[in-house]
Amino acid sequence: MAIRCPMMLILAMVSSLRISPKLSSVYFVAIPILAVVLLGIVPLVFNIFDRVFKTYDRLNTVVQENVHGIRVVKSFVREDKEVDKFTAISQSIYRDFCKAEHILAVNNPVMQFCVYGCILAISWIGAHLVVASGNNANLGLTTGELSSMFTYTTQILTALMMFSMVFVMMIMARSPLRRCYEILAEEPSLASPENAVKEVADGSIDFDHVSFRYSAKAKRPALQDVELHIPAGSTVGILGATGSSKSTLVQLIPRLYDATEGTVEILGRPAADYPREALRGKVNVVMQKAQLFGGTIRSNLLWGNKNATDAELWAALETAQAAEFVQAKPLGLDEPVEQGGRNLSGGQKQRLTIARALVGKPEILILDDSASALDYATDAALRKALAALPGSLTVFIVSQRAASLQHADQILVLDDGRLVGLGTHDQLRQSCPVYEEIYESQFKKGDVQK
């Protein structure tokens, strides 16, 4: 329709000009009027639709929140409150759409006025030209040509009505199209250099006065002036209260973010010197929230290495303490996994995500509180199995359990984004009040055993 309308309009006007240029000049009065009205409508309506689609984002967020938290909403009898919240946003969208439609409605009567004004003008002028043709055929217009002009005017009317519909659709589409383009045109802030190092062959890591802010407008950095050296093959524990930037620290290693100040070095070279693909192929992160995908146990494990053999998959499962429950499944590795791992327990999902990371045979393994759903015996068996792996695997264990980190080669203690303690368990009990406070609080609750 967007191609057909302009073509019909142009061809009808060309045909009219061939019949009578004088009579066709009527169109050149109407078209500027239409153009001025349309150009006046565009900025007004576009701003409204731009606001509407942002409001749709809020609406989608509210719906998603309620779907995910439906049990909480019901438990606290908050259905009416959530309905009111949804209604308020819906009413905002309704008002904006009504306002936009009222403005767009101006387009149709103006167009009708111009077109039918053209018909009246053609009738008046054409009648005089037909009468004039009786005296001198070269100066006037024949009745047949006047009828043709009416036909072409009708075609122009139809084309304009169709174009009006397309015009409204284009205005509505412009805002979401711009938003899609902004996403597609976004350039990643993390770029790989042209002379990037192709291989991460060692797990040694250095933090050289590293600070990090999530936003340039942040009042203070999330991580501040961290300096440390981690030899390859070490097991490093990271302990701290909630919000002390434990996850932020480990996420700088695989370049999920770049340090705001200072440098993170791997094997003596800044992490930014490695291509993201090579770096993240050798640095595997297991998040606290275990994320599995719909498919089978095998398909989820193959995310770590699509070419892994069954023997390698079972070896990873053994290390992650997941082989026993997978073997108990009727289909073993081919046991179905629902989206998000809904048919598995929290501990099973965490062990499978650890196994998936091990399948990739990383040089650096980061367990970001990914054993929180495991019991103490399984947690201990997992740490023992990781320590027994061949090679020089560097392991970072982020945890809030002091018991899970007692046997680490080094323990980092973070407090409010600062590194306040570094050493072994015994050293920190003597030198770090923050570590001693966490240890004692958990020991009194029975969470830590000597």
Short mmCIF file of C-alpha atoms in Angstrom, two decimals, residues 117-339:
data_model
loop_
_atom_site.label_atom_id
_atom_site.label_comp_id
_atom_site.label_asym_id
_atom_site.label_seq_id
_atom_site.Cartn_x
_atom_site.Cartn_y
_atom_site.Cartn_z
CA GLY A 117 -12.86 21.49 -2.65
CA CYS A 118 -10.84 20.37 -5.68
CA ILE A 119 -13.93 18.64 -7.12
CA LEU A 120 -16.03 21.80 -6.68
CA ALA A 121 -13.30 23.96 -8.23
CA ILE A 122 -12.92 21.54 -11.16
CA SER A 123 -16.71 21.52 -11.64
CA TRP A 124 -16.86 25.32 -11.67
CA ILE A 125 -13.81 25.96 -13.82
CA GLY A 126 -14.47 22.92 -16.01
CA ALA A 127 -18.02 24.03 -16.75
CA HIS A 128 -16.73 27.40 -18.00
CA LEU A 129 -14.11 25.67 -20.12
CA VAL A 130 -16.71 23.32 -21.64
CA VAL A 131 -18.90 26.32 -22.51
CA ALA A 132 -15.85 28.10 -23.93
CA SER A 133 -15.10 25.08 -26.12
CA GLY A 134 -18.40 25.64 -27.92
CA ASN A 135 -17.07 28.92 -29.31
CA ASN A 136 -13.46 27.77 -29.83
CA ALA A 137 -12.49 24.10 -29.44
CA ASN A 138 -8.80 25.01 -29.02
CA LEU A 139 -9.49 27.15 -25.94
CA GLY A 140 -11.98 24.96 -24.04
CA LEU A 141 -12.55 21.48 -22.68
CA THR A 142 -14.73 18.70 -23.97
CA THR A 143 -17.37 17.01 -21.86
CA GLY A 144 -15.46 13.71 -22.08
CA GLU A 145 -12.27 15.32 -20.81
CA LEU A 146 -14.17 16.87 -17.90
CA SER A 147 -15.58 13.44 -17.01
CA SER A 148 -12.04 12.05 -17.13
CA MET A 149 -10.89 14.78 -14.77
CA PHE A 150 -13.58 13.73 -12.27
CA THR A 151 -12.39 10.12 -12.55
CA TYR A 152 -8.79 11.12 -11.92
CA THR A 153 -9.88 13.28 -8.97
CA THR A 154 -11.67 10.26 -7.48
CA GLN A 155 -8.49 8.21 -7.92
CA ILE A 156 -6.52 10.94 -6.21
CA LEU A 157 -9.07 10.93 -3.37
CA THR A 158 -8.74 7.15 -2.98
CA ALA A 159 -4.94 7.33 -3.04
CA LEU A 160 -4.93 10.09 -0.42
CA MET A 161 -7.26 8.13 1.87
CA MET A 162 -5.05 5.06 1.59
CA PHE A 163 -1.94 7.19 2.11
CA SER A 164 -3.56 8.68 5.22
CA MET A 165 -3.90 5.18 6.70
CA VAL A 166 -0.28 4.37 5.86
CA PHE A 167 0.81 7.69 7.30
CA VAL A 168 -0.83 6.93 10.66
CA MET A 169 0.78 3.48 10.73
CA MET A 170 4.18 4.97 9.92
CA ILE A 171 3.89 7.50 12.75
CA MET A 172 3.01 4.73 15.20
CA ALA A 173 5.89 2.57 13.94
CA ARG A 174 8.47 5.32 14.03
CA SER A 175 8.97 5.29 17.80
CA PRO A 176 9.54 1.52 18.23
CA LEU A 177 11.64 1.49 15.05
CA ARG A 178 13.91 4.14 16.52
CA ARG A 179 14.24 2.15 19.75
CA CYS A 180 15.15 -1.01 17.79
CA TYR A 181 17.73 0.92 15.81
CA GLU A 182 19.28 2.31 19.00
CA ILE A 183 19.83 -1.24 20.25
CA LEU A 184 21.23 -2.49 16.93
CA ALA A 185 23.51 0.54 16.58
CA GLU A 186 24.85 0.29 20.14
CA GLU A 187 28.60 -0.31 20.14
CA PRO A 188 30.03 -2.57 22.88
CA SER A 189 32.09 -0.62 25.39
CA LEU A 190 34.45 -3.60 25.77
CA ALA A 191 36.56 -3.78 22.61
CA SER A 192 39.33 -6.25 21.80
CA PRO A 193 42.61 -4.79 20.47
CA GLU A 194 43.81 -5.73 17.00
CA ASN A 195 47.02 -7.32 18.33
CA ALA A 196 45.18 -9.27 21.03
CA VAL A 197 46.83 -12.21 22.78
CA LYS A 198 45.19 -15.36 21.45
CA GLU A 199 45.67 -17.77 24.35
CA VAL A 200 45.26 -17.68 28.14
CA ALA A 201 47.82 -20.27 29.19
CA ASP A 202 48.10 -19.53 32.90
CA GLY A 203 45.81 -18.63 35.76
CA SER A 204 47.97 -16.10 37.58
CA ILE A 205 46.11 -12.84 38.26
CA ASP A 206 47.18 -9.41 39.51
CA PHE A 207 45.01 -6.53 40.64
CA ASP A 208 47.02 -3.31 40.36
CA HIS A 209 45.25 -0.59 42.38
CA VAL A 210 41.90 -1.50 40.84
CA SER A 211 38.82 0.65 41.43
CA PHE A 212 35.45 0.31 39.73
CA ARG A 213 32.27 2.35 39.40
CA TYR A 214 29.10 1.01 37.81
CA SER A 215 28.22 4.53 36.70
CA ALA A 216 30.24 7.69 36.17
CA LYS A 217 27.59 9.48 38.26
CA ALA A 218 28.06 7.15 41.25
CA LYS A 219 29.00 9.03 44.41
CA ARG A 220 31.66 6.48 45.36
CA PRO A 221 33.23 3.43 43.70
CA ALA A 222 31.79 -0.05 44.25
CA LEU A 223 35.35 -1.37 44.47
CA GLN A 224 38.21 0.77 45.74
CA ASP A 225 42.00 0.46 45.40
CA VAL A 226 42.35 -3.34 45.38
CA GLU A 227 45.90 -4.61 45.03
CA LEU A 228 46.76 -8.31 45.18
CA HIS A 229 48.57 -11.18 43.42
CA ILE A 230 47.04 -14.61 42.85
CA PRO A 231 49.51 -17.32 41.72
CA ALA A 232 48.35 -19.89 39.18
CA GLY A 233 46.84 -23.00 40.75
CA SER A 234 45.73 -21.22 43.92
CA THR A 235 42.41 -21.65 45.66
CA VAL A 236 41.19 -18.22 46.72
CA GLY A 237 38.27 -17.61 49.05
CA ILE A 238 36.39 -14.30 49.03
CA LEU A 239 34.37 -13.42 52.11
CA GLY A 240 32.37 -10.37 53.06
CA ALA A 241 28.97 -9.10 54.03
CA THR A 242 26.18 -8.69 51.51
CA GLY A 243 26.92 -5.69 49.28
CA SER A 244 30.66 -5.69 49.93
CA SER A 245 31.38 -6.06 46.15
CA LYS A 246 32.49 -9.70 46.18
CA SER A 247 30.78 -10.42 42.84
CA THR A 248 32.04 -7.16 41.38
CA LEU A 249 35.63 -8.19 42.11
CA VAL A 250 35.43 -11.56 40.34
CA GLN A 251 33.45 -10.17 37.38
CA LEU A 252 36.43 -7.99 36.45
CA ILE A 253 38.52 -11.11 35.74
CA PRO A 254 36.57 -12.37 32.68
CA ARG A 255 36.02 -8.74 31.55
CA LEU A 256 32.32 -8.64 32.20
CA TYR A 257 33.33 -5.10 33.15
CA ASP A 258 36.53 -3.10 32.73
CA ALA A 259 38.19 -1.53 35.76
CA THR A 260 37.54 2.21 36.08
CA GLU A 261 41.01 2.74 37.56
CA GLY A 262 44.03 0.45 37.64
CA THR A 263 44.41 -2.80 35.67
CA VAL A 264 43.51 -6.45 36.06
CA GLU A 265 46.37 -8.55 34.67
CA ILE A 266 46.31 -12.21 33.67
CA LEU A 267 49.67 -13.88 33.11
CA GLY A 268 51.32 -10.47 33.35
CA ARG A 269 49.15 -8.89 30.65
CA PRO A 270 46.10 -6.63 31.09
CA ALA A 271 42.82 -8.51 30.69
CA ALA A 272 41.90 -5.98 27.96
CA ASP A 273 44.72 -7.40 25.79
CA TYR A 274 42.87 -10.69 25.37
CA PRO A 275 39.93 -11.19 22.97
CA ARG A 276 36.72 -11.67 24.90
CA GLU A 277 36.12 -15.06 23.28
CA ALA A 278 39.55 -16.39 24.27
CA LEU A 279 39.38 -14.94 27.78
CA ARG A 280 35.91 -16.19 28.58
CA GLY A 281 36.77 -19.59 27.11
CA LYS A 282 39.43 -19.96 29.79
CA VAL A 283 37.70 -18.10 32.64
CA ASN A 284 34.41 -19.77 33.57
CA VAL A 285 32.01 -18.16 36.04
CA VAL A 286 29.30 -20.05 37.91
CA MET A 287 26.73 -17.60 39.25
CA GLN A 288 24.78 -17.94 42.48
CA LYS A 289 21.53 -18.22 40.55
CA ALA A 290 21.87 -21.48 38.61
CA GLN A 291 20.59 -20.97 35.07
CA LEU A 292 19.70 -24.06 33.05
CA PHE A 293 18.04 -24.19 29.64
CA GLY A 294 15.24 -26.33 28.28
CA GLY A 295 16.60 -29.53 26.73
CA THR A 296 18.51 -32.37 28.37
CA ILE A 297 21.30 -32.68 30.93
CA ARG A 298 23.66 -33.44 28.05
CA SER A 299 22.66 -30.35 26.02
CA ASN A 300 23.17 -28.12 29.06
CA LEU A 301 26.61 -29.55 29.80
CA LEU A 302 27.69 -29.16 26.17
CA TRP A 303 27.39 -25.38 26.56
CA GLY A 304 30.80 -25.65 28.24
CA ASN A 305 32.32 -27.47 25.25
CA LYS A 306 30.17 -28.58 22.32
CA ASN A 307 32.75 -31.21 21.31
CA ALA A 308 33.04 -32.85 24.76
CA THR A 309 32.78 -36.65 24.88
CA ASP A 310 30.52 -38.58 27.24
CA ALA A 311 33.60 -39.53 29.29
CA GLU A 312 34.47 -35.85 29.76
CA LEU A 313 30.87 -35.06 30.72
CA TRP A 314 30.84 -37.80 33.37
CA ALA A 315 34.24 -36.69 34.68
CA ALA A 316 32.91 -33.14 35.13
CA LEU A 317 29.79 -34.50 36.86
CA GLU A 318 31.95 -36.58 39.22
CA THR A 319 33.99 -33.52 40.20
CA ALA A 320 30.84 -31.42 40.68
CA GLN A 321 29.29 -34.16 42.88
CA ALA A 322 26.43 -34.50 40.41
CA ALA A 323 27.18 -37.94 38.90
CA GLU A 324 25.17 -39.83 41.53
CA PHE A 325 21.84 -38.13 40.96
CA VAL A 326 22.31 -38.07 37.15
CA GLN A 327 22.97 -41.83 37.15
CA ALA A 328 19.78 -42.28 39.16
CA LYS A 329 17.76 -40.65 36.39
CA PRO A 330 16.06 -43.13 33.99
CA LEU A 331 17.66 -41.54 30.89
CA GLY A 332 20.94 -40.45 32.47
CA LEU A 333 22.55 -37.67 30.42
CA ASP A 334 19.50 -37.58 28.16
CA GLU A 335 17.12 -36.83 31.01
CA PRO A 336 14.90 -33.87 30.04
CA VAL A 337 15.49 -30.52 31.73
CA GLU A 338 12.63 -28.04 31.83
CA GLN A 339 13.20 -24.35 31.14
#
